[in-house]
PDB file of C-alpha atoms and ligand atoms in Angstrom:
ATOM      1  CA  MET K   1       0.000   0.000   0.000  1.00 87.00           C
ATOM      2  CA  ASN K   2       1.395   3.404  -0.903  1.00 92.00           C
ATOM      3  CA  GLN K   3       1.944   6.105   1.699  1.00 95.00           C
ATOM      4  CA  SER K   4      -1.062   8.259   0.776  1.00 95.00           C
ATOM      5  CA  ASN K   5      -3.492   5.318   0.935  1.00 95.00           C
ATOM      6  CA  LEU K   6      -1.912   4.312   4.236  1.00 95.00           C
ATOM      7  CA  ASN K   7      -2.403   7.822   5.609  1.00 96.00           C
ATOM      8  CA  LEU K   8      -6.000   7.831   4.376  1.00 96.00           C
ATOM      9  CA  LEU K   9      -6.671   4.537   6.137  1.00 96.00           C
ATOM     10  CA  LYS K  10      -5.012   5.740   9.321  1.00 97.00           C
ATOM     11  CA  SER K  11      -6.935   9.037   9.281  1.00 97.00           C
ATOM     12  CA  GLN K  12     -10.218   7.097   9.505  1.00 98.00           C
ATOM     13  CA  ILE K  13      -9.297   5.676  12.916  1.00 98.00           C
ATOM     14  CA  ASP K  14     -11.182   7.278  15.802  1.00 98.00           C
ATOM     15  CA  ILE K  15      -8.390   8.081  18.237  1.00 97.00           C
ATOM     16  CA  ASP K  16     -10.901   8.395  21.103  1.00 97.00           C
ATOM     17  CA  ASN K  17     -12.090   4.819  20.602  1.00 97.00           C
ATOM     18  CA  LEU K  18      -8.855   2.894  20.306  1.00 98.00           C
ATOM     19  CA  PRO K  19      -8.601  -0.611  21.715  1.00 98.00           C
ATOM     20  CA  LYS K  20      -6.547  -0.159  24.883  1.00 98.00           C
ATOM     21  CA  HIS K  21      -5.107  -3.648  24.596  1.00 98.00           C
ATOM     22  CA  ILE K  22      -4.405  -5.505  21.354  1.00 99.00           C
ATOM     23  CA  ALA K  23      -3.246  -9.128  21.373  1.00 99.00           C
ATOM     24  CA  ILE K  24      -1.831 -10.850  18.300  1.00 98.00           C
ATOM     25  CA  ILE K  25      -1.259 -14.517  17.449  1.00 98.00           C
ATOM     26  CA  MET K  26       1.575 -14.088  14.950  1.00 98.00           C
ATOM     27  CA  ASP K  27       0.835 -17.049  12.711  1.00 98.00           C
ATOM     28  CA  GLY K  28       1.847 -18.122   9.207  1.00 98.00           C
ATOM     29  CA  ASN K  29       5.630 -17.644   9.183  1.00 98.00           C
ATOM     30  CA  GLY K  30       6.259 -21.246   8.159  1.00 98.00           C
ATOM     31  CA  ARG K  31       3.774 -21.188   5.264  1.00 98.00           C
ATOM     32  CA  TRP K  32       5.133 -17.839   4.095  1.00 98.00           C
ATOM     33  CA  ALA K  33       8.633 -19.342   3.900  1.00 98.00           C
ATOM     34  CA  LYS K  34       7.423 -22.569   2.275  1.00 98.00           C
ATOM     35  CA  LYS K  35       5.756 -20.619  -0.529  1.00 98.00           C
ATOM     36  CA  ARG K  36       9.209 -19.190  -1.268  1.00 98.00           C
ATOM     37  CA  PHE K  37      10.960 -22.593  -1.012  1.00 98.00           C
ATOM     38  CA  MET K  38      12.843 -21.286   2.002  1.00 98.00           C
ATOM     39  CA  PRO K  39      13.410 -22.783   5.485  1.00 97.00           C
ATOM     40  CA  ARG K  40      10.823 -21.982   8.152  1.00 98.00           C
ATOM     41  CA  THR K  41      13.321 -19.839  10.072  1.00 98.00           C
ATOM     42  CA  PHE K  42      13.399 -17.465   7.114  1.00 98.00           C
ATOM     43  CA  GLY K  43       9.685 -16.880   7.728  1.00 98.00           C
ATOM     44  CA  HIS K  44      10.340 -16.166  11.407  1.00 98.00           C
ATOM     45  CA  GLN K  45      13.064 -13.684  10.444  1.00 98.00           C
ATOM     46  CA  GLU K  46      10.641 -11.824   8.207  1.00 98.00           C
ATOM     47  CA  GLY K  47       8.058 -12.123  10.989  1.00 98.00           C
ATOM     48  CA  MET K  48      10.466 -10.321  13.307  1.00 98.00           C
ATOM     49  CA  LYS K  49      10.506  -7.377  10.910  1.00 98.00           C
ATOM     50  CA  ARG K  50       6.726  -7.138  11.181  1.00 98.00           C
ATOM     51  CA  VAL K  51       7.086  -7.171  14.978  1.00 98.00           C
ATOM     52  CA  VAL K  52       9.285  -4.086  14.613  1.00 98.00           C
ATOM     53  CA  ASP K  53       6.725  -2.407  12.304  1.00 98.00           C
ATOM     54  CA  ILE K  54       3.675  -3.255  14.410  1.00 98.00           C
ATOM     55  CA  VAL K  55       5.302  -2.233  17.705  1.00 98.00           C
ATOM     56  CA  GLU K  56       6.269   1.105  16.147  1.00 98.00           C
ATOM     57  CA  ALA K  57       2.833   1.686  14.574  1.00 98.00           C
ATOM     58  CA  SER K  58       1.054   0.775  17.829  1.00 98.00           C
ATOM     59  CA  THR K  59       3.220   3.174  19.820  1.00 98.00           C
ATOM     60  CA  ILE K  60       2.586   6.034  17.423  1.00 97.00           C
ATOM     61  CA  LEU K  61      -1.142   5.356  17.444  1.00 98.00           C
ATOM     62  CA  GLY K  62      -1.285   5.382  21.248  1.00 98.00           C
ATOM     63  CA  ILE K  63      -2.125   1.744  21.946  1.00 98.00           C
ATOM     64  CA  GLU K  64      -1.542   1.211  25.677  1.00 98.00           C
ATOM     65  CA  HIS K  65      -0.905  -2.546  25.740  1.00 98.00           C
ATOM     66  CA  LEU K  66       0.262  -4.841  22.961  1.00 99.00           C
ATOM     67  CA  THR K  67       0.621  -8.592  23.520  1.00 99.00           C
ATOM     68  CA  LEU K  68       2.455 -10.775  21.013  1.00 99.00           C
ATOM     69  CA  TYR K  69       2.381 -14.580  21.041  1.00 98.00           C
ATOM     70  CA  ALA K  70       5.964 -15.478  20.158  1.00 98.00           C
ATOM     71  CA  PHE K  71       6.486 -18.968  21.629  1.00 98.00           C
ATOM     72  CA  SER K  72       3.896 -21.285  23.128  1.00 97.00           C
ATOM     73  CA  THR K  73       4.324 -24.106  25.637  1.00 97.00           C
ATOM     74  CA  GLU K  74       3.577 -26.418  22.676  1.00 96.00           C
ATOM     75  CA  ASN K  75       6.263 -24.936  20.406  1.00 97.00           C
ATOM     76  CA  TRP K  76       8.904 -27.138  22.104  1.00 98.00           C
ATOM     77  CA  LYS K  77       7.564 -29.931  19.861  1.00 98.00           C
ATOM     78  CA  ARG K  78       9.191 -28.251  16.851  1.00 97.00           C
ATOM     79  CA  PRO K  79      12.569 -29.387  15.476  1.00 97.00           C
ATOM     80  CA  ASN K  80      15.598 -28.122  17.434  1.00 98.00           C
ATOM     81  CA  THR K  81      16.863 -26.132  14.460  1.00 97.00           C
ATOM     82  CA  GLU K  82      13.646 -24.128  14.368  1.00 98.00           C
ATOM     83  CA  ILE K  83      13.639 -23.584  18.149  1.00 98.00           C
ATOM     84  CA  ASP K  84      17.298 -22.449  18.019  1.00 98.00           C
ATOM     85  CA  GLY K  85      16.428 -20.128  15.135  1.00 98.00           C
ATOM     86  CA  LEU K  86      13.588 -18.568  17.131  1.00 98.00           C
ATOM     87  CA  MET K  87      15.874 -18.063  20.158  1.00 98.00           C
ATOM     88  CA  LYS K  88      18.458 -16.329  17.970  1.00 98.00           C
ATOM     89  CA  ILE K  89      15.767 -14.120  16.434  1.00 98.00           C
ATOM     90  CA  LEU K  90      14.615 -13.081  19.906  1.00 98.00           C
ATOM     91  CA  VAL K  91      18.132 -12.107  20.909  1.00 98.00           C
ATOM     92  CA  THR K  92      18.609 -10.218  17.640  1.00 98.00           C
ATOM     93  CA  TYR K  93      15.307  -8.413  18.124  1.00 98.00           C
ATOM     94  CA  ILE K  94      16.241  -7.197  21.593  1.00 98.00           C
ATOM     95  CA  ARG K  95      19.805  -6.256  20.598  1.00 98.00           C
ATOM     96  CA  ASN K  96      18.640  -4.318  17.543  1.00 98.00           C
ATOM     97  CA  GLU K  97      15.533  -2.744  18.997  1.00 98.00           C
ATOM     98  CA  LEU K  98      16.133  -2.051  22.697  1.00 98.00           C
ATOM     99  CA  ASP K  99      17.359   1.516  22.137  1.00 98.00           C
ATOM    100  CA  ARG K 100      14.312   2.360  20.057  1.00 98.00           C
ATOM    101  CA  ILE K 101      12.011   0.640  22.525  1.00 98.00           C
ATOM    102  CA  ILE K 102      13.469   2.758  25.336  1.00 98.00           C
ATOM    103  CA  GLU K 103      13.245   5.922  23.199  1.00 98.00           C
ATOM    104  CA  ASN K 104       9.559   5.146  22.562  1.00 98.00           C
ATOM    105  CA  ASN K 105       8.923   4.801  26.313  1.00 98.00           C
ATOM    106  CA  VAL K 106       7.808   1.166  25.894  1.00 98.00           C
ATOM    107  CA  ARG K 107       7.897  -1.207  28.870  1.00 98.00           C
ATOM    108  CA  ILE K 108       8.650  -4.861  28.171  1.00 98.00           C
ATOM    109  CA  HIS K 109       6.908  -7.659  30.074  1.00 98.00           C
ATOM    110  CA  ILE K 110       7.180 -11.378  29.537  1.00 98.00           C
ATOM    111  CA  LEU K 111       4.114 -13.594  29.785  1.00 98.00           C
ATOM    112  CA  GLY K 112       5.245 -17.140  30.454  1.00 98.00           C
ATOM    113  CA  ASP K 113       8.069 -19.030  32.123  1.00 98.00           C
ATOM    114  CA  ILE K 114      11.418 -18.336  30.486  1.00 98.00           C
ATOM    115  CA  ALA K 115      13.365 -20.548  32.929  1.00 98.00           C
ATOM    116  CA  PRO K 116      13.858 -23.305  30.292  1.00 98.00           C
ATOM    117  CA  PHE K 117      15.323 -20.831  27.764  1.00 98.00           C
ATOM    118  CA  PRO K 118      19.097 -20.740  27.152  1.00 98.00           C
ATOM    119  CA  GLN K 119      21.023 -18.462  29.543  1.00 98.00           C
ATOM    120  CA  ILE K 120      22.054 -16.025  26.804  1.00 98.00           C
ATOM    121  CA  VAL K 121      18.411 -15.513  25.817  1.00 98.00           C
ATOM    122  CA  ARG K 122      17.320 -15.060  29.437  1.00 98.00           C
ATOM    123  CA  ASP K 123      20.110 -12.527  30.049  1.00 98.00           C
ATOM    124  CA  GLU K 124      19.005 -10.473  27.064  1.00 98.00           C
ATOM    125  CA  ILE K 125      15.351 -10.607  28.156  1.00 98.00           C
ATOM    126  CA  GLU K 126      16.184  -9.668  31.764  1.00 98.00           C
ATOM    127  CA  LYS K 127      18.225  -6.734  30.486  1.00 98.00           C
ATOM    128  CA  ALA K 128      15.307  -5.545  28.342  1.00 98.00           C
ATOM    129  CA  ILE K 129      12.894  -5.848  31.272  1.00 98.00           C
ATOM    130  CA  GLY K 130      15.301  -4.021  33.610  1.00 98.00           C
ATOM    131  CA  GLU K 131      16.080  -1.188  31.217  1.00 98.00           C
ATOM    132  CA  THR K 132      12.433  -0.536  30.380  1.00 98.00           C
ATOM    133  CA  LYS K 133      10.837  -1.069  33.784  1.00 98.00           C
ATOM    134  CA  ASN K 134      10.419   2.635  34.546  1.00 98.00           C
ATOM    135  CA  ASN K 135       8.937   3.484  31.155  1.00 98.00           C
ATOM    136  CA  ASN K 136       5.290   4.440  31.233  1.00 97.00           C
ATOM    137  CA  GLY K 137       4.255   4.407  27.588  1.00 98.00           C
ATOM    138  CA  MET K 138       2.994   1.266  25.888  1.00 98.00           C
ATOM    139  CA  ASP K 139       3.284  -2.107  27.652  1.00 98.00           C
ATOM    140  CA  LEU K 140       4.766  -4.619  25.215  1.00 98.00           C
ATOM    141  CA  ASN K 141       3.939  -8.115  26.455  1.00 98.00           C
ATOM    142  CA  ILE K 142       5.875 -10.860  24.733  1.00 98.00           C
ATOM    143  CA  ALA K 143       4.379 -14.295  25.378  1.00 98.00           C
ATOM    144  CA  LEU K 144       7.247 -16.788  25.643  1.00 98.00           C
ATOM    145  CA  ASN K 145       6.849 -20.396  26.687  1.00 98.00           C
ATOM    146  CA  TYR K 146       3.310 -19.255  27.338  1.00 98.00           C
ATOM    147  CA  GLY K 147       0.173 -21.348  27.584  1.00 98.00           C
ATOM    148  CA  GLY K 148      -3.223 -20.169  28.773  1.00 98.00           C
ATOM    149  CA  ARG K 149      -3.926 -23.331  30.744  1.00 98.00           C
ATOM    150  CA  ALA K 150      -0.490 -23.302  32.388  1.00 98.00           C
ATOM    151  CA  GLU K 151      -1.072 -19.643  33.324  1.00 98.00           C
ATOM    152  CA  ILE K 152      -4.431 -20.431  34.960  1.00 98.00           C
ATOM    153  CA  ILE K 153      -2.986 -23.403  36.855  1.00 98.00           C
ATOM    154  CA  LYS K 154      -0.074 -21.268  38.075  1.00 98.00           C
ATOM    155  CA  GLY K 155      -2.619 -18.642  39.188  1.00 98.00           C
ATOM    156  CA  ILE K 156      -4.575 -21.251  41.152  1.00 98.00           C
ATOM    157  CA  LYS K 157      -1.409 -22.523  42.866  1.00 98.00           C
ATOM    158  CA  ASP K 158      -0.287 -18.992  43.767  1.00 98.00           C
ATOM    159  CA  ILE K 159      -3.714 -18.045  45.106  1.00 98.00           C
ATOM    160  CA  LEU K 160      -3.794 -21.239  47.219  1.00 98.00           C
ATOM    161  CA  LYS K 161      -0.373 -20.381  48.650  1.00 98.00           C
ATOM    162  CA  ASP K 162      -1.650 -16.934  49.670  1.00 98.00           C
ATOM    163  CA  PHE K 163      -4.765 -18.539  51.147  1.00 98.00           C
ATOM    164  CA  GLU K 164      -2.655 -20.968  53.204  1.00 98.00           C
ATOM    165  CA  LEU K 165      -0.524 -18.071  54.443  1.00 98.00           C
ATOM    166  CA  GLY K 166      -3.699 -16.268  55.514  1.00 98.00           C
ATOM    167  CA  ARG K 167      -3.130 -13.381  53.103  1.00 98.00           C
ATOM    168  CA  ILE K 168      -6.534 -13.798  51.477  1.00 97.00           C
ATOM    169  CA  ASN K 169      -9.908 -15.208  52.485  1.00 97.00           C
ATOM    170  CA  LEU K 170     -12.004 -17.535  50.360  1.00 97.00           C
ATOM    171  CA  GLU K 171     -14.679 -14.825  50.042  1.00 97.00           C
ATOM    172  CA  ASP K 172     -12.115 -12.401  48.572  1.00 95.00           C
ATOM    173  CA  ILE K 173     -11.608 -14.541  45.489  1.00 97.00           C
ATOM    174  CA  ASP K 174     -13.436 -13.061  42.526  1.00 98.00           C
ATOM    175  CA  ASP K 175     -12.509 -12.482  38.876  1.00 96.00           C
ATOM    176  CA  GLN K 176     -10.735  -9.217  39.653  1.00 96.00           C
ATOM    177  CA  LEU K 177      -8.574 -10.739  42.343  1.00 98.00           C
ATOM    178  CA  PHE K 178      -7.811 -13.792  40.196  1.00 98.00           C
ATOM    179  CA  SER K 179      -6.665 -11.497  37.359  1.00 98.00           C
ATOM    180  CA  GLN K 180      -3.930 -10.294  39.677  1.00 98.00           C
ATOM    181  CA  TYR K 181      -2.503 -13.828  39.731  1.00 98.00           C
ATOM    182  CA  LEU K 182      -2.046 -13.930  35.956  1.00 98.00           C
ATOM    183  CA  TYR K 183       0.957 -12.784  33.918  1.00 98.00           C
ATOM    184  CA  THR K 184      -1.127  -9.798  32.701  1.00 98.00           C
ATOM    185  CA  LYS K 185      -1.506  -8.566  36.305  1.00 98.00           C
ATOM    186  CA  GLY K 186      -2.384  -4.874  36.424  1.00 98.00           C
ATOM    187  CA  GLN K 187      -3.266  -4.694  32.737  1.00 98.00           C
ATOM    188  CA  PRO K 188      -6.746  -4.617  31.197  1.00 98.00           C
ATOM    189  CA  ASP K 189      -8.060  -7.602  29.235  1.00 98.00           C
ATOM    190  CA  PRO K 190      -7.475  -7.429  25.472  1.00 98.00           C
ATOM    191  CA  ASP K 191     -10.131  -5.494  23.577  1.00 98.00           C
ATOM    192  CA  LEU K 192      -9.038  -6.887  20.242  1.00 98.00           C
ATOM    193  CA  LEU K 193      -7.422 -10.222  19.341  1.00 98.00           C
ATOM    194  CA  ILE K 194      -5.871 -10.456  15.896  1.00 98.00           C
ATOM    195  CA  ARG K 195      -5.059 -13.771  14.229  1.00 98.00           C
ATOM    196  CA  PRO K 196      -3.613 -13.744  10.732  1.00 98.00           C
ATOM    197  CA  SER K 197      -3.034 -16.818   8.522  1.00 96.00           C
ATOM    198  CA  GLY K 198      -6.616 -18.025   8.268  1.00 97.00           C
ATOM    199  CA  GLU K 199      -6.684 -20.245  11.357  1.00 96.00           C
ATOM    200  CA  LEU K 200      -9.798 -19.862  13.469  1.00 96.00           C
ATOM    201  CA  ARG K 201      -8.679 -21.002  16.890  1.00 97.00           C
ATOM    202  CA  LEU K 202      -7.301 -19.628  20.152  1.00 97.00           C
ATOM    203  CA  SER K 203      -4.323 -21.990  20.439  1.00 97.00           C
ATOM    204  CA  ASN K 204      -4.158 -21.737  24.244  1.00 98.00           C
ATOM    205  CA  PHE K 205      -3.660 -17.953  24.146  1.00 98.00           C
ATOM    206  CA  LEU K 206      -4.901 -15.736  27.005  1.00 98.00           C
ATOM    207  CA  LEU K 207      -7.760 -18.123  27.748  1.00 98.00           C
ATOM    208  CA  TYR K 208      -8.893 -16.309  30.893  1.00 98.00           C
ATOM    209  CA  GLN K 209      -8.425 -12.786  29.531  1.00 98.00           C
ATOM    210  CA  VAL K 210     -10.336 -13.027  26.223  1.00 98.00           C
ATOM    211  CA  ALA K 211     -13.813 -13.571  27.731  1.00 97.00           C
ATOM    212  CA  TYR K 212     -15.170 -10.423  26.022  1.00 96.00           C
ATOM    213  CA  THR K 213     -12.450  -9.734  23.484  1.00 98.00           C
ATOM    214  CA  GLU K 214     -13.377  -8.905  19.896  1.00 97.00           C
ATOM    215  CA  PHE K 215     -11.717 -11.254  17.372  1.00 98.00           C
ATOM    216  CA  TRP K 216     -10.323 -10.237  14.014  1.00 98.00           C
ATOM    217  CA  TYR K 217      -9.138 -12.884  11.590  1.00 97.00           C
ATOM    218  CA  SER K 218      -7.413 -12.547   8.260  1.00 97.00           C
ATOM    219  CA  ASP K 219      -5.970 -14.908   5.647  1.00 98.00           C
ATOM    220  CA  ILE K 220      -2.836 -12.810   5.401  1.00 98.00           C
ATOM    221  CA  LEU K 221       0.312 -14.520   6.734  1.00 98.00           C
ATOM    222  CA  TRP K 222       2.167 -12.768   9.567  1.00 98.00           C
ATOM    223  CA  PRO K 223       5.227 -11.799   7.457  1.00 98.00           C
ATOM    224  CA  ASP K 224       2.792  -9.879   5.210  1.00 98.00           C
ATOM    225  CA  PHE K 225       1.103  -8.172   8.146  1.00 98.00           C
ATOM    226  CA  TYR K 226       2.163  -4.571   7.596  1.00 98.00           C
ATOM    227  CA  GLU K 227       0.706  -1.623   9.505  1.00 97.00           C
ATOM    228  CA  ASP K 228      -2.213  -1.233   7.058  1.00 98.00           C
ATOM    229  CA  LYS K 229      -3.567  -4.554   8.378  1.00 98.00           C
ATOM    230  CA  LEU K 230      -3.354  -3.249  11.928  1.00 98.00           C
ATOM    231  CA  TYR K 231      -5.332  -0.160  10.902  1.00 98.00           C
ATOM    232  CA  GLU K 232      -7.916  -2.337   9.115  1.00 98.00           C
ATOM    233  CA  ALA K 233      -8.353  -4.472  12.222  1.00 98.00           C
ATOM    234  CA  ILE K 234      -8.775  -1.385  14.434  1.00 98.00           C
ATOM    235  CA  LEU K 235     -11.283   0.190  12.019  1.00 98.00           C
ATOM    236  CA  ASP K 236     -13.279  -3.019  12.011  1.00 98.00           C
ATOM    237  CA  TYR K 237     -13.126  -3.155  15.810  1.00 98.00           C
ATOM    238  CA  GLN K 238     -14.487   0.388  15.977  1.00 97.00           C
ATOM    239  CA  LYS K 239     -17.617  -0.726  14.117  1.00 96.00           C
ATOM    240  CA  ARG K 240     -18.387  -3.452  16.659  1.00 94.00           C
ATOM    241  CA  ASP K 241     -21.095  -3.096  19.274  1.00 90.00           C
ATOM    242  CA  ARG K 242     -19.585  -4.364  22.524  1.00 85.00           C
ATOM    243  CA  ARG K 243     -22.278  -5.308  25.013  1.00 88.00           C
ATOM    244  CA  PHE K 244     -20.329  -7.429  27.524  1.00 89.00           C
ATOM    245  CA  GLY K 245     -23.358  -9.654  28.002  1.00 89.00           C
ATOM    246  CA  GLY K 246     -25.755  -6.704  28.309  1.00 89.00           C
ATOM    247  CA  ILE K 247     -28.237  -5.537  25.681  1.00 84.00           C
TER     248      ILE K 247
HETATM  249  C1  FPP N   1       3.786 -19.073  14.172  1.00 59.40           C
HETATM  250  O1  FPP N   1       3.947 -19.322  12.796  1.00 59.40           O
HETATM  251  C2  FPP N   1       4.862 -18.254  14.662  1.00 59.40           C
HETATM  252  C3  FPP N   1       5.688 -18.571  15.687  1.00 59.40           C
HETATM  253  C4  FPP N   1       5.587 -19.840  16.422  1.00 59.40           C
HETATM  254  C5  FPP N   1       6.789 -17.680  16.077  1.00 59.40           C
HETATM  255  C6  FPP N   1       6.508 -16.216  16.090  1.00 59.40           C
HETATM  256  C7  FPP N   1       7.794 -15.527  16.176  1.00 59.40           C
HETATM  257  C8  FPP N   1       8.156 -14.425  15.500  1.00 59.40           C
HETATM  258  C9  FPP N   1       7.234 -13.627  14.661  1.00 59.40           C
HETATM  259  C10 FPP N   1       9.573 -14.023  15.633  1.00 59.40           C
HETATM  260  C11 FPP N   1       9.874 -12.773  16.322  1.00 59.40           C
HETATM  261  C12 FPP N   1       9.226 -12.530  17.623  1.00 59.40           C
HETATM  262  C13 FPP N   1       9.613 -11.533  18.450  1.00 59.40           C
HETATM  263  C14 FPP N   1       8.791 -11.197  19.625  1.00 59.40           C
HETATM  264  C15 FPP N   1      10.827 -10.747  18.212  1.00 59.40           C
HETATM  265  P1  FPP N   1       4.156 -20.823  12.317  1.00 59.40           P
HETATM  266  O2  FPP N   1       5.600 -21.114  12.349  1.00 59.40           O
HETATM  267  O3  FPP N   1       3.311 -21.720  13.137  1.00 59.40           O
HETATM  268  O4  FPP N   1       3.636 -20.737  10.840  1.00 59.40           O
HETATM  269  P2  FPP N   1       2.862 -21.871  10.036  1.00 59.40           P
HETATM  270  O5  FPP N   1       1.560 -22.081  10.755  1.00 59.40           O
HETATM  271  O6  FPP N   1       2.670 -21.248   8.691  1.00 59.40           O
HETATM  272  O7  FPP N   1       3.722 -23.078  10.019  1.00 59.40           O
END
């Protein structure tokens, strides 16, 4: 899309009705690479470039929370070469982008348990978290070794520990309190969930948080997901009538 059409599209967005929290299942990297007779990791590399574009576009637009599904608890089933490739891409992303992320006042959070990741990857992630922790612009949540069910089970265990220690009473437990035991603690639920690549499933992503989230699907593969697609998704979201179970 050329710049003037992009600007036209962007100008239609109602800035007063932006989704506060956008979550994205970045799918289709493998198929994108396959179409080009290239290894899957090539698709992930191109996918990383779209992460850069979408993070930048979201910041400029004023999105407050952006959550990206980068590695699920099920992704360990992939061949080692692909897992290694994804780890390297993560490190490259942080090394290349951290300065710009800091400049843009973005705060990085990780959703998931990165303990099984290689030390070098964890060091880079910890550095990014540390250096952005006082930023108060957009929250960039990167879901790594994340699974919705694992997150809920962890929440239940943590809440039981606090109950045993007498920190909370049984009557205190409601959906708001439980939300504070999830990785997205302190952040609102996603308003909009985007899934490119034509798949129509949740894939264990933010199971608790998406109760009233608006979904937006597209056949486009993630490496082709430029900022115009983000604007299209937001424009579509702005046409929805959100009733949260009311009338
Ligand atoms: C799903 O596509 C994509 C992933 C499992 C990895 C997503 C990772 C990136 C976009 C890399 C960069 C991320 C960050 C945060 C820097 P797939 O491989 O399942 O595609 P397929 O369904 O076509 O096989």
